[in-house]
PDB file of C-alpha atoms in Angstrom:
ATOM      1  CA  MET J  31     -47.200  67.548-113.230  1.00 49.00           C
ATOM      2  CA  THR J  32     -45.457  71.033-112.388  1.00 50.00           C
ATOM      3  CA  GLU J  33     -42.105  70.435-112.433  1.00 47.00           C
ATOM      4  CA  LYS J  34     -41.499  71.673-108.884  1.00 48.00           C
ATOM      5  CA  THR J  35     -43.968  68.765-108.242  1.00 48.00           C
ATOM      6  CA  ALA J  36     -42.192  66.379-110.510  1.00 45.00           C
ATOM      7  CA  SER J  37     -38.835  67.215-108.897  1.00 50.00           C
ATOM      8  CA  LYS J  38     -40.636  66.524-105.330  1.00 52.00           C
ATOM      9  CA  THR J  39     -41.674  63.514-106.376  1.00 60.00           C
ATOM     10  CA  GLY J  40     -38.485  62.076-107.799  1.00 66.00           C
ATOM     11  CA  GLY J  41     -36.448  62.996-104.361  1.00 78.00           C
ATOM     12  CA  VAL J  42     -39.191  60.853-102.646  1.00 85.00           C
ATOM     13  CA  GLN J  43     -38.920  58.053-104.751  1.00 88.00           C
ATOM     14  CA  VAL J  44     -34.670  58.322-104.727  1.00 89.00           C
ATOM     15  CA  LEU J  45     -35.161  58.256-100.933  1.00 90.00           C
ATOM     16  CA  ARG J  46     -37.109  55.306-101.054  1.00 90.00           C
ATOM     17  CA  ARG J  47     -35.052  53.173-103.119  1.00 91.00           C
ATOM     18  CA  ALA J  48     -31.712  54.317-101.068  1.00 91.00           C
ATOM     19  CA  VAL J  49     -33.827  52.709 -98.229  1.00 89.00           C
ATOM     20  CA  ARG J  50     -34.861  49.712 -99.624  1.00 90.00           C
ATOM     21  CA  LEU J  51     -31.044  49.338-100.445  1.00 90.00           C
ATOM     22  CA  LEU J  52     -29.771  50.108 -96.331  1.00 88.00           C
ATOM     23  CA  LYS J  53     -32.707  47.504 -95.649  1.00 85.00           C
ATOM     24  CA  ALA J  54     -30.996  44.940 -97.954  1.00 87.00           C
ATOM     25  CA  LEU J  55     -27.353  45.639 -96.886  1.00 87.00           C
ATOM     26  CA  SER J  56     -28.914  45.161 -92.936  1.00 80.00           C
ATOM     27  CA  GLU J  57     -29.773  41.885 -93.836  1.00 78.00           C
ATOM     28  CA  ALA J  58     -26.811  40.732 -95.617  1.00 78.00           C
ATOM     29  CA  PRO J  59     -24.236  38.221 -94.301  1.00 76.00           C
ATOM     30  CA  ALA J  60     -21.325  39.567 -92.627  1.00 68.00           C
ATOM     31  CA  GLU J  61     -18.913  39.461 -95.755  1.00 75.00           C
ATOM     32  CA  GLY J  62     -21.287  41.593 -97.160  1.00 82.00           C
ATOM     33  CA  ALA J  63     -23.425  41.015-100.179  1.00 87.00           C
ATOM     34  CA  ARG J  64     -22.806  41.385-104.102  1.00 90.00           C
ATOM     35  CA  LEU J  65     -24.383  44.092-106.283  1.00 91.00           C
ATOM     36  CA  ALA J  66     -26.795  42.269-108.115  1.00 92.00           C
ATOM     37  CA  ASP J  67     -27.975  40.270-104.621  1.00 91.00           C
ATOM     38  CA  LEU J  68     -28.524  44.248-103.205  1.00 92.00           C
ATOM     39  CA  ALA J  69     -30.597  45.127-106.686  1.00 92.00           C
ATOM     40  CA  ALA J  70     -32.376  42.200-106.429  1.00 91.00           C
ATOM     41  CA  ALA J  71     -33.776  42.424-102.554  1.00 89.00           C
ATOM     42  CA  ALA J  72     -34.688  46.074-103.086  1.00 89.00           C
ATOM     43  CA  GLU J  73     -36.410  45.423-106.518  1.00 91.00           C
ATOM     44  CA  LEU J  74     -33.900  47.773-108.435  1.00 92.00           C
ATOM     45  CA  ASP J  75     -32.128  47.473-111.790  1.00 93.00           C
ATOM     46  CA  ARG J  76     -28.061  46.804-111.157  1.00 92.00           C
ATOM     47  CA  ALA J  77     -27.471  50.726-112.932  1.00 93.00           C
ATOM     48  CA  THR J  78     -29.850  52.318-110.037  1.00 93.00           C
ATOM     49  CA  ALA J  79     -28.784  50.111-107.306  1.00 92.00           C
ATOM     50  CA  HIS J  80     -24.971  50.853-107.958  1.00 93.00           C
ATOM     51  CA  ARG J  81     -25.523  54.635-108.267  1.00 93.00           C
ATOM     52  CA  LEU J  82     -27.350  54.626-104.992  1.00 94.00           C
ATOM     53  CA  LEU J  83     -24.475  52.122-103.331  1.00 91.00           C
ATOM     54  CA  ALA J  84     -22.180  54.543-105.046  1.00 91.00           C
ATOM     55  CA  THR J  85     -23.737  57.413-102.600  1.00 92.00           C
ATOM     56  CA  LEU J  86     -24.287  55.964 -99.713  1.00 90.00           C
ATOM     57  CA  CYS J  87     -20.554  54.585 -99.454  1.00 89.00           C
ATOM     58  CA  GLU J  88     -19.760  58.408-100.021  1.00 86.00           C
ATOM     59  CA  GLU J  89     -21.867  59.263 -96.709  1.00 85.00           C
ATOM     60  CA  GLY J  90     -20.051  56.467 -94.693  1.00 82.00           C
ATOM     61  CA  LEU J  91     -23.809  54.372 -94.806  1.00 85.00           C
ATOM     62  CA  ALA J  92     -22.115  51.687 -97.001  1.00 87.00           C
ATOM     63  CA  GLU J  93     -18.802  50.264 -97.623  1.00 83.00           C
ATOM     64  CA  ARG J  94     -17.602  48.303-100.418  1.00 83.00           C
ATOM     65  CA  GLU J  95     -14.977  45.446 -99.900  1.00 71.00           C
ATOM     66  CA  ALA J  96     -12.356  46.331-103.012  1.00 62.00           C
ATOM     67  CA  ASP J  97     -11.334  42.380-102.751  1.00 62.00           C
ATOM     68  CA  ASN J  98     -14.514  40.803-103.224  1.00 67.00           C
ATOM     69  CA  ARG J  99     -16.570  43.344-104.383  1.00 81.00           C
ATOM     70  CA  ARG J 100     -19.267  42.882-101.625  1.00 87.00           C
ATOM     71  CA  TYR J 101     -20.796  45.745 -99.847  1.00 90.00           C
ATOM     72  CA  ALA J 102     -21.547  45.841 -96.145  1.00 84.00           C
ATOM     73  CA  ILE J 103     -23.402  48.684 -93.608  1.00 80.00           C
ATOM     74  CA  GLY J 104     -20.861  51.636 -93.251  1.00 78.00           C
ATOM     75  CA  LEU J 105     -19.320  52.582 -89.711  1.00 64.00           C
ATOM     76  CA  ASP J 106     -21.425  55.877 -90.374  1.00 68.00           C
ATOM     77  CA  PHE J 107     -24.862  54.001 -90.123  1.00 70.00           C
ATOM     78  CA  PHE J 108     -24.030  52.549 -86.533  1.00 61.00           C
ATOM     79  CA  ALA J 109     -23.360  55.914 -85.394  1.00 60.00           C
ATOM     80  CA  LEU J 110     -26.861  56.859 -86.816  1.00 66.00           C
ATOM     81  CA  ALA J 111     -28.003  53.475 -85.252  1.00 63.00           C
ATOM     82  CA  ALA J 112     -26.588  54.052 -81.962  1.00 55.00           C
ATOM     83  CA  ALA J 113     -28.352  57.476 -81.769  1.00 56.00           C
ATOM     84  CA  ALA J 114     -31.832  55.912 -82.418  1.00 56.00           C
ATOM     85  CA  SER J 115     -31.230  53.334 -79.510  1.00 52.00           C
ATOM     86  CA  ASN J 116     -31.613  56.207 -77.086  1.00 47.00           C
ATOM     87  CA  ARG J 117     -35.076  56.589 -77.685  1.00 49.00           C
ATOM     88  CA  PHE J 118     -35.557  52.573 -77.043  1.00 49.00           C
ATOM     89  CA  ASP J 119     -35.249  52.319 -73.193  1.00 57.00           C
ATOM     90  CA  VAL J 120     -37.309  49.150 -72.987  1.00 65.00           C
ATOM     91  CA  ALA J 121     -33.310  47.816 -74.781  1.00 68.00           C
ATOM     92  CA  GLU J 122     -31.931  48.407 -71.131  1.00 73.00           C
ATOM     93  CA  VAL J 123     -35.297  47.014 -69.444  1.00 77.00           C
ATOM     94  CA  ALA J 124     -35.131  43.878 -71.412  1.00 86.00           C
ATOM     95  CA  HIS J 125     -31.321  42.826 -70.279  1.00 90.00           C
ATOM     96  CA  GLU J 126     -31.771  41.726 -67.215  1.00 90.00           C
ATOM     97  CA  SER J 127     -34.251  39.795 -68.074  1.00 93.00           C
ATOM     98  CA  LEU J 128     -32.215  38.294 -70.958  1.00 94.00           C
ATOM     99  CA  GLN J 129     -29.715  37.611 -68.520  1.00 94.00           C
ATOM    100  CA  ARG J 130     -32.015  35.674 -65.864  1.00 94.00           C
ATOM    101  CA  ALA J 131     -33.431  34.040 -68.867  1.00 95.00           C
ATOM    102  CA  ALA J 132     -30.141  32.911 -70.316  1.00 95.00           C
ATOM    103  CA  ALA J 133     -28.662  31.639 -66.779  1.00 94.00           C
ATOM    104  CA  GLU J 134     -31.741  29.314 -65.875  1.00 95.00           C
ATOM    105  CA  LEU J 135     -32.242  27.816 -69.387  1.00 95.00           C
ATOM    106  CA  GLY J 136     -28.770  27.805 -70.253  1.00 93.00           C
ATOM    107  CA  ASP J 137     -29.134  29.220 -73.754  1.00 93.00           C
ATOM    108  CA  SER J 138     -28.696  32.004 -75.992  1.00 93.00           C
ATOM    109  CA  VAL J 139     -31.837  34.532 -75.025  1.00 95.00           C
ATOM    110  CA  TYR J 140     -32.526  37.156 -77.599  1.00 94.00           C
ATOM    111  CA  PHE J 141     -34.475  40.425 -77.937  1.00 94.00           C
ATOM    112  CA  ALA J 142     -36.166  41.790 -80.959  1.00 92.00           C
ATOM    113  CA  VAL J 143     -38.481  44.690 -81.826  1.00 89.00           C
ATOM    114  CA  ARG J 144     -40.807  45.426 -84.436  1.00 88.00           C
ATOM    115  CA  SER J 145     -39.822  47.768 -87.285  1.00 84.00           C
ATOM    116  CA  GLY J 146     -42.648  47.894 -89.755  1.00 83.00           C
ATOM    117  CA  ASP J 147     -43.065  44.974 -91.208  1.00 88.00           C
ATOM    118  CA  ASP J 148     -39.777  43.458 -90.082  1.00 90.00           C
ATOM    119  CA  TYR J 149     -38.183  42.960 -86.501  1.00 92.00           C
ATOM    120  CA  LEU J 150     -34.471  44.001 -85.054  1.00 89.00           C
ATOM    121  CA  CYS J 151     -32.620  42.046 -82.887  1.00 90.00           C
ATOM    122  CA  LEU J 152     -31.462  45.171 -80.168  1.00 88.00           C
ATOM    123  CA  ASP J 153     -29.820  42.084 -78.071  1.00 90.00           C
ATOM    124  CA  VAL J 154     -28.094  38.549 -77.387  1.00 92.00           C
ATOM    125  CA  VAL J 155     -27.264  37.423 -73.993  1.00 92.00           C
ATOM    126  CA  THR J 156     -25.157  33.404 -74.283  1.00 90.00           C
ATOM    127  CA  GLY J 157     -26.333  30.838 -72.025  1.00 84.00           C
ATOM    128  CA  SER J 158     -23.709  28.615 -69.908  1.00 86.00           C
ATOM    129  CA  TYR J 159     -24.223  25.630 -72.078  1.00 83.00           C
ATOM    130  CA  PRO J 160     -20.905  24.359 -74.255  1.00 80.00           C
ATOM    131  CA  VAL J 161     -22.898  24.596 -77.561  1.00 79.00           C
ATOM    132  CA  GLN J 162     -24.158  27.996 -78.420  1.00 71.00           C
ATOM    133  CA  THR J 163     -26.177  29.272 -81.363  1.00 74.00           C
ATOM    134  CA  LEU J 164     -26.108  32.539 -82.847  1.00 74.00           C
ATOM    135  CA  PRO J 165     -28.696  32.793 -85.435  1.00 74.00           C
ATOM    136  CA  LEU J 166     -29.267  36.028 -85.350  1.00 81.00           C
ATOM    137  CA  ASP J 167     -26.664  39.175 -84.784  1.00 82.00           C
ATOM    138  CA  ILE J 168     -27.172  42.567 -82.822  1.00 84.00           C
ATOM    139  CA  GLY J 169     -28.510  44.757 -85.597  1.00 83.00           C
ATOM    140  CA  SER J 170     -29.856  42.034 -87.841  1.00 85.00           C
ATOM    141  CA  ARG J 171     -33.312  42.643 -89.485  1.00 87.00           C
ATOM    142  CA  ARG J 172     -35.295  40.004 -90.539  1.00 88.00           C
ATOM    143  CA  PRO J 173     -39.357  40.500 -92.101  1.00 91.00           C
ATOM    144  CA  LEU J 174     -42.124  39.616 -89.837  1.00 93.00           C
ATOM    145  CA  GLY J 175     -43.180  35.538 -90.491  1.00 92.00           C
ATOM    146  CA  ALA J 176     -39.751  34.412 -90.150  1.00 90.00           C
ATOM    147  CA  GLY J 177     -38.478  32.246 -87.508  1.00 90.00           C
ATOM    148  CA  ALA J 178     -40.048  31.994 -83.482  1.00 93.00           C
ATOM    149  CA  ILE J 179     -39.977  35.609 -83.158  1.00 95.00           C
ATOM    150  CA  GLY J 180     -41.369  36.894 -86.667  1.00 94.00           C
ATOM    151  CA  VAL J 181     -44.330  34.005 -85.519  1.00 95.00           C
ATOM    152  CA  ALA J 182     -44.435  35.764 -82.031  1.00 96.00           C
ATOM    153  CA  LEU J 183     -44.918  38.693 -83.023  1.00 96.00           C
ATOM    154  CA  LEU J 184     -47.748  38.211 -85.702  1.00 96.00           C
ATOM    155  CA  ALA J 185     -50.086  36.214 -83.358  1.00 96.00           C
ATOM    156  CA  PRO J 186     -51.769  38.723 -81.669  1.00 95.00           C
ATOM    157  CA  MET J 187     -52.896  40.459 -84.655  1.00 93.00           C
ATOM    158  CA  GLY J 188     -56.354  40.130 -86.055  1.00 92.00           C
ATOM    159  CA  ASP J 189     -56.284  37.592 -88.901  1.00 93.00           C
ATOM    160  CA  ALA J 190     -56.524  40.365 -91.752  1.00 93.00           C
ATOM    161  CA  GLU J 191     -53.809  42.168 -90.601  1.00 92.00           C
ATOM    162  CA  TRP J 192     -51.131  39.145 -90.226  1.00 94.00           C
ATOM    163  CA  GLN J 193     -52.217  37.949 -93.725  1.00 94.00           C
ATOM    164  CA  ALA J 194     -51.146  41.089 -94.911  1.00 93.00           C
ATOM    165  CA  VAL J 195     -48.055  41.454 -93.719  1.00 93.00           C
ATOM    166  CA  LEU J 196     -47.255  38.234 -95.025  1.00 93.00           C
ATOM    167  CA  ALA J 197     -48.607  39.259 -98.467  1.00 92.00           C
ATOM    168  CA  ARG J 198     -46.325  42.826 -98.057  1.00 91.00           C
ATOM    169  CA  ASN J 199     -43.540  40.167 -97.331  1.00 90.00           C
ATOM    170  CA  ALA J 200     -43.981  37.168 -99.696  1.00 89.00           C
ATOM    171  CA  ALA J 201     -40.598  37.859-101.704  1.00 85.00           C
ATOM    172  CA  ARG J 202     -38.686  37.810 -98.754  1.00 84.00           C
ATOM    173  CA  LEU J 203     -40.172  34.983 -97.150  1.00 85.00           C
ATOM    174  CA  ASP J 204     -40.257  32.789 -99.953  1.00 70.00           C
ATOM    175  CA  ALA J 205     -36.308  32.839 -99.970  1.00 59.00           C
ATOM    176  CA  SER J 206     -37.003  30.117 -96.409  1.00 61.00           C
ATOM    177  CA  ALA J 207     -38.293  26.881 -96.794  1.00 59.00           C
ATOM    178  CA  GLY J 208     -41.431  26.307 -94.054  1.00 65.00           C
ATOM    179  CA  GLN J 209     -42.087  30.010 -94.670  1.00 76.00           C
ATOM    180  CA  ASP J 210     -45.569  29.165 -97.034  1.00 81.00           C
ATOM    181  CA  PRO J 211     -48.650  30.389 -95.931  1.00 84.00           C
ATOM    182  CA  ASP J 212     -50.175  27.556 -94.627  1.00 87.00           C
ATOM    183  CA  SER J 213     -47.432  26.636 -92.468  1.00 87.00           C
ATOM    184  CA  LEU J 214     -47.065  30.206 -91.140  1.00 91.00           C
ATOM    185  CA  ALA J 215     -50.529  29.922 -90.153  1.00 92.00           C
ATOM    186  CA  ALA J 216     -50.378  26.797 -88.621  1.00 92.00           C
ATOM    187  CA  ALA J 217     -47.373  28.277 -86.512  1.00 93.00           C
ATOM    188  CA  ILE J 218     -49.087  31.797 -85.782  1.00 95.00           C
ATOM    189  CA  ALA J 219     -51.963  29.255 -84.295  1.00 95.00           C
ATOM    190  CA  ALA J 220     -49.876  27.114 -82.496  1.00 95.00           C
ATOM    191  CA  ALA J 221     -48.277  30.295 -80.724  1.00 96.00           C
ATOM    192  CA  ARG J 222     -51.975  31.438 -79.713  1.00 96.00           C
ATOM    193  CA  SER J 223     -52.407  28.517 -77.964  1.00 95.00           C
ATOM    194  CA  ASP J 224     -49.254  27.375 -76.716  1.00 95.00           C
ATOM    195  CA  GLY J 225     -48.410  31.205 -75.554  1.00 95.00           C
ATOM    196  CA  TYR J 226     -44.975  30.632 -77.214  1.00 96.00           C
ATOM    197  CA  ALA J 227     -43.732  30.593 -81.013  1.00 95.00           C
ATOM    198  CA  GLN J 228     -41.678  27.852 -81.863  1.00 90.00           C
ATOM    199  CA  GLN J 229     -38.795  27.776 -84.783  1.00 74.00           C
ATOM    200  CA  ALA J 230     -40.679  28.167 -88.477  1.00 58.00           C
ATOM    201  CA  ASP J 231     -37.454  28.547 -90.514  1.00 58.00           C
ATOM    202  CA  ARG J 232     -36.389  25.315 -91.876  1.00 63.00           C
ATOM    203  CA  SER J 233     -33.783  26.419 -93.410  1.00 62.00           C
ATOM    204  CA  LEU J 234     -32.102  26.193 -90.025  1.00 66.00           C
ATOM    205  CA  PRO J 235     -32.375  22.545 -89.145  1.00 70.00           C
ATOM    206  CA  ALA J 236     -29.855  21.946 -86.659  1.00 78.00           C
ATOM    207  CA  ILE J 237     -31.232  25.434 -84.622  1.00 84.00           C
ATOM    208  CA  ARG J 238     -34.445  25.693 -82.686  1.00 89.00           C
ATOM    209  CA  MET J 239     -35.910  28.636 -81.359  1.00 92.00           C
ATOM    210  CA  ALA J 240     -39.134  29.576 -78.760  1.00 95.00           C
ATOM    211  CA  ALA J 241     -40.244  33.480 -78.551  1.00 97.00           C
ATOM    212  CA  VAL J 242     -42.622  35.214 -76.436  1.00 97.00           C
ATOM    213  CA  VAL J 243     -44.117  38.608 -77.767  1.00 96.00           C
ATOM    214  CA  LEU J 244     -44.375  41.875 -75.579  1.00 92.00           C
ATOM    215  CA  LEU J 245     -47.112  44.322 -76.146  1.00 88.00           C
ATOM    216  CA  ASN J 246     -48.043  47.828 -74.844  1.00 78.00           C
ATOM    217  CA  ARG J 247     -51.306  48.987 -73.361  1.00 73.00           C
ATOM    218  CA  ARG J 248     -53.177  48.486 -76.017  1.00 71.00           C
ATOM    219  CA  GLY J 249     -52.497  45.007 -76.742  1.00 82.00           C
ATOM    220  CA  ARG J 250     -50.263  45.651 -79.130  1.00 84.00           C
ATOM    221  CA  PRO J 251     -47.029  43.684 -80.759  1.00 90.00           C
ATOM    222  CA  LEU J 252     -44.181  45.519 -80.012  1.00 87.00           C
ATOM    223  CA  SER J 253     -41.229  42.970 -79.126  1.00 91.00           C
ATOM    224  CA  ALA J 254     -40.218  40.045 -78.657  1.00 95.00           C
ATOM    225  CA  ILE J 255     -38.189  37.842 -76.010  1.00 96.00           C
ATOM    226  CA  ALA J 256     -36.340  34.420 -77.592  1.00 96.00           C
ATOM    227  CA  ALA J 257     -33.982  31.150 -76.497  1.00 95.00           C
ATOM    228  CA  ALA J 258     -31.866  29.606 -79.599  1.00 92.00           C
ATOM    229  CA  GLY J 259     -30.007  26.312 -78.999  1.00 89.00           C
ATOM    230  CA  ILE J 260     -29.020  23.536 -80.858  1.00 88.00           C
ATOM    231  CA  ALA J 261     -31.924  21.005 -81.723  1.00 86.00           C
ATOM    232  CA  ASP J 262     -31.609  18.613 -78.953  1.00 88.00           C
ATOM    233  CA  ARG J 263     -31.967  21.226 -76.568  1.00 90.00           C
ATOM    234  CA  PHE J 264     -35.209  22.075 -77.528  1.00 91.00           C
ATOM    235  CA  PRO J 265     -37.130  18.395 -77.347  1.00 91.00           C
ATOM    236  CA  PRO J 266     -40.591  18.735 -76.991  1.00 91.00           C
ATOM    237  CA  ASP J 267     -41.085  18.253 -73.448  1.00 93.00           C
ATOM    238  CA  ARG J 268     -39.147  20.729 -72.707  1.00 94.00           C
ATOM    239  CA  LEU J 269     -40.470  23.371 -74.811  1.00 94.00           C
ATOM    240  CA  PRO J 270     -43.280  24.331 -72.108  1.00 95.00           C
ATOM    241  CA  GLU J 271     -40.210  25.369 -69.448  1.00 95.00           C
ATOM    242  CA  ILE J 272     -38.746  27.225 -72.531  1.00 95.00           C
ATOM    243  CA  GLY J 273     -41.855  28.883 -73.001  1.00 96.00           C
ATOM    244  CA  ALA J 274     -42.576  29.617 -69.317  1.00 96.00           C
ATOM    245  CA  VAL J 275     -39.058  31.198 -68.566  1.00 96.00           C
ATOM    246  CA  LEU J 276     -39.824  33.607 -71.722  1.00 96.00           C
ATOM    247  CA  ALA J 277     -42.906  34.476 -70.620  1.00 96.00           C
ATOM    248  CA  ARG J 278     -42.250  35.478 -67.212  1.00 95.00           C
ATOM    249  CA  GLU J 279     -39.630  37.590 -68.163  1.00 95.00           C
ATOM    250  CA  ALA J 280     -41.527  38.945 -70.938  1.00 93.00           C
ATOM    251  CA  ARG J 281     -44.207  39.838 -68.159  1.00 92.00           C
ATOM    252  CA  ARG J 282     -41.449  41.866 -66.153  1.00 90.00           C
ATOM    253  CA  ILE J 283     -40.440  44.045 -69.288  1.00 88.00           C
ATOM    254  CA  GLU J 284     -43.790  44.933 -69.857  1.00 85.00           C
ATOM    255  CA  GLU J 285     -44.352  45.774 -66.231  1.00 83.00           C
ATOM    256  CA  ALA J 286     -41.247  47.387 -65.923  1.00 78.00           C
ATOM    257  CA  MET J 287     -41.979  50.080 -69.214  1.00 72.00           C
ATOM    258  CA  TRP J 288     -45.696  50.281 -67.859  1.00 65.00           C
ATOM    259  CA  ARG J 289     -44.228  51.861 -64.716  1.00 60.00           C
ATOM    260  CA  LEU J 290     -42.356  54.447 -66.435  1.00 52.00           C
ATOM    261  CA  PRO J 291     -44.033  57.988 -65.775  1.00 48.00           C
ATOM    262  CA  ASP J 292     -45.536  59.057 -69.509  1.00 44.00           C
ATOM    263  CA  ALA J 293     -42.583  61.092 -70.880  1.00 43.00           C
ATOM    264  CA  ALA J 294     -40.227  58.645 -70.223  1.00 45.00           C
ATOM    265  CA  ARG J 295     -42.426  55.805 -72.030  1.00 42.00           C
ATOM    266  CA  HIS J 296     -43.659  57.925 -75.066  1.00 40.00           C
ATOM    267  CA  ARG J 297     -39.290  58.300 -75.371  1.00 41.00           C
ATOM    268  CA  ALA J 298     -39.126  54.893 -75.543  1.00 41.00           C
ATOM    269  CA  ARG J 299     -41.905  54.802 -78.227  1.00 42.00           C
ATOM    270  CA  TRP J 300     -43.248  52.025 -76.079  1.00 38.00           C
ATOM    271  CA  ALA J 301     -46.620  53.288 -76.029  1.00 36.00           C
ATOM    272  CA  THR J 302     -46.739  54.842 -79.881  1.00 37.00           C
ATOM    273  CA  ALA J 303     -46.207  51.941 -82.130  1.00 39.00           C
ATOM    274  CA  PRO J 304     -48.868  50.967 -84.361  1.00 40.00           C
TER     275      PRO J 304
END
């Protein structure tokens, strides 16, 4: 290997490590995360994680809370995210559907998009029921397989594909009860049969969620619309009603996106997902 090639390879490795840290930061709670936890999540030793976090802080992509020694996403990261969100016209189209669903159901409704082996929450509309739950914040990232949204996005995939995704996400899913392969396989089968996925994350026993996937023209899973609330709001006999409302709005969003001119649809990356 030449010196130039080695330098290029090293640069790519550093970049990938920094990206893993940014993803770990995006999954951290609002109060931030400790160095040790971020290093473990990004599969880095503490010295490397500390060095990269220092650089990310210098660039404004991360922030260090001096009083508790925790790290959080920096304001400059949100500026970049805002620029990227301009490409996702689908989020703007989806907002009206979220408003209709939240008004009809009375519960909070979420819109999330697939991002590789993860999904990102892009929008939330709260309902009118006096007790609301917020299991996801706008901008939060979770692995595919986690929760009802993670199951809904896996359900349209072939068995070999979703099994491969779960294998790659295994370490992250192990942190949540009920995310074992057998439980997730059963949840995916139920989602295919029912037309909607249910909350599969037993680490949140007081919260229930139902989700419906949105597909592109090729039948690929791109995003999902979901409703969440306290357990009493999601009894078995009400789930079909919730699923029907979500499915109706999911189809409306799909149809609205498919009617866009090709240039606009491609700018939204609606037709170009894997």
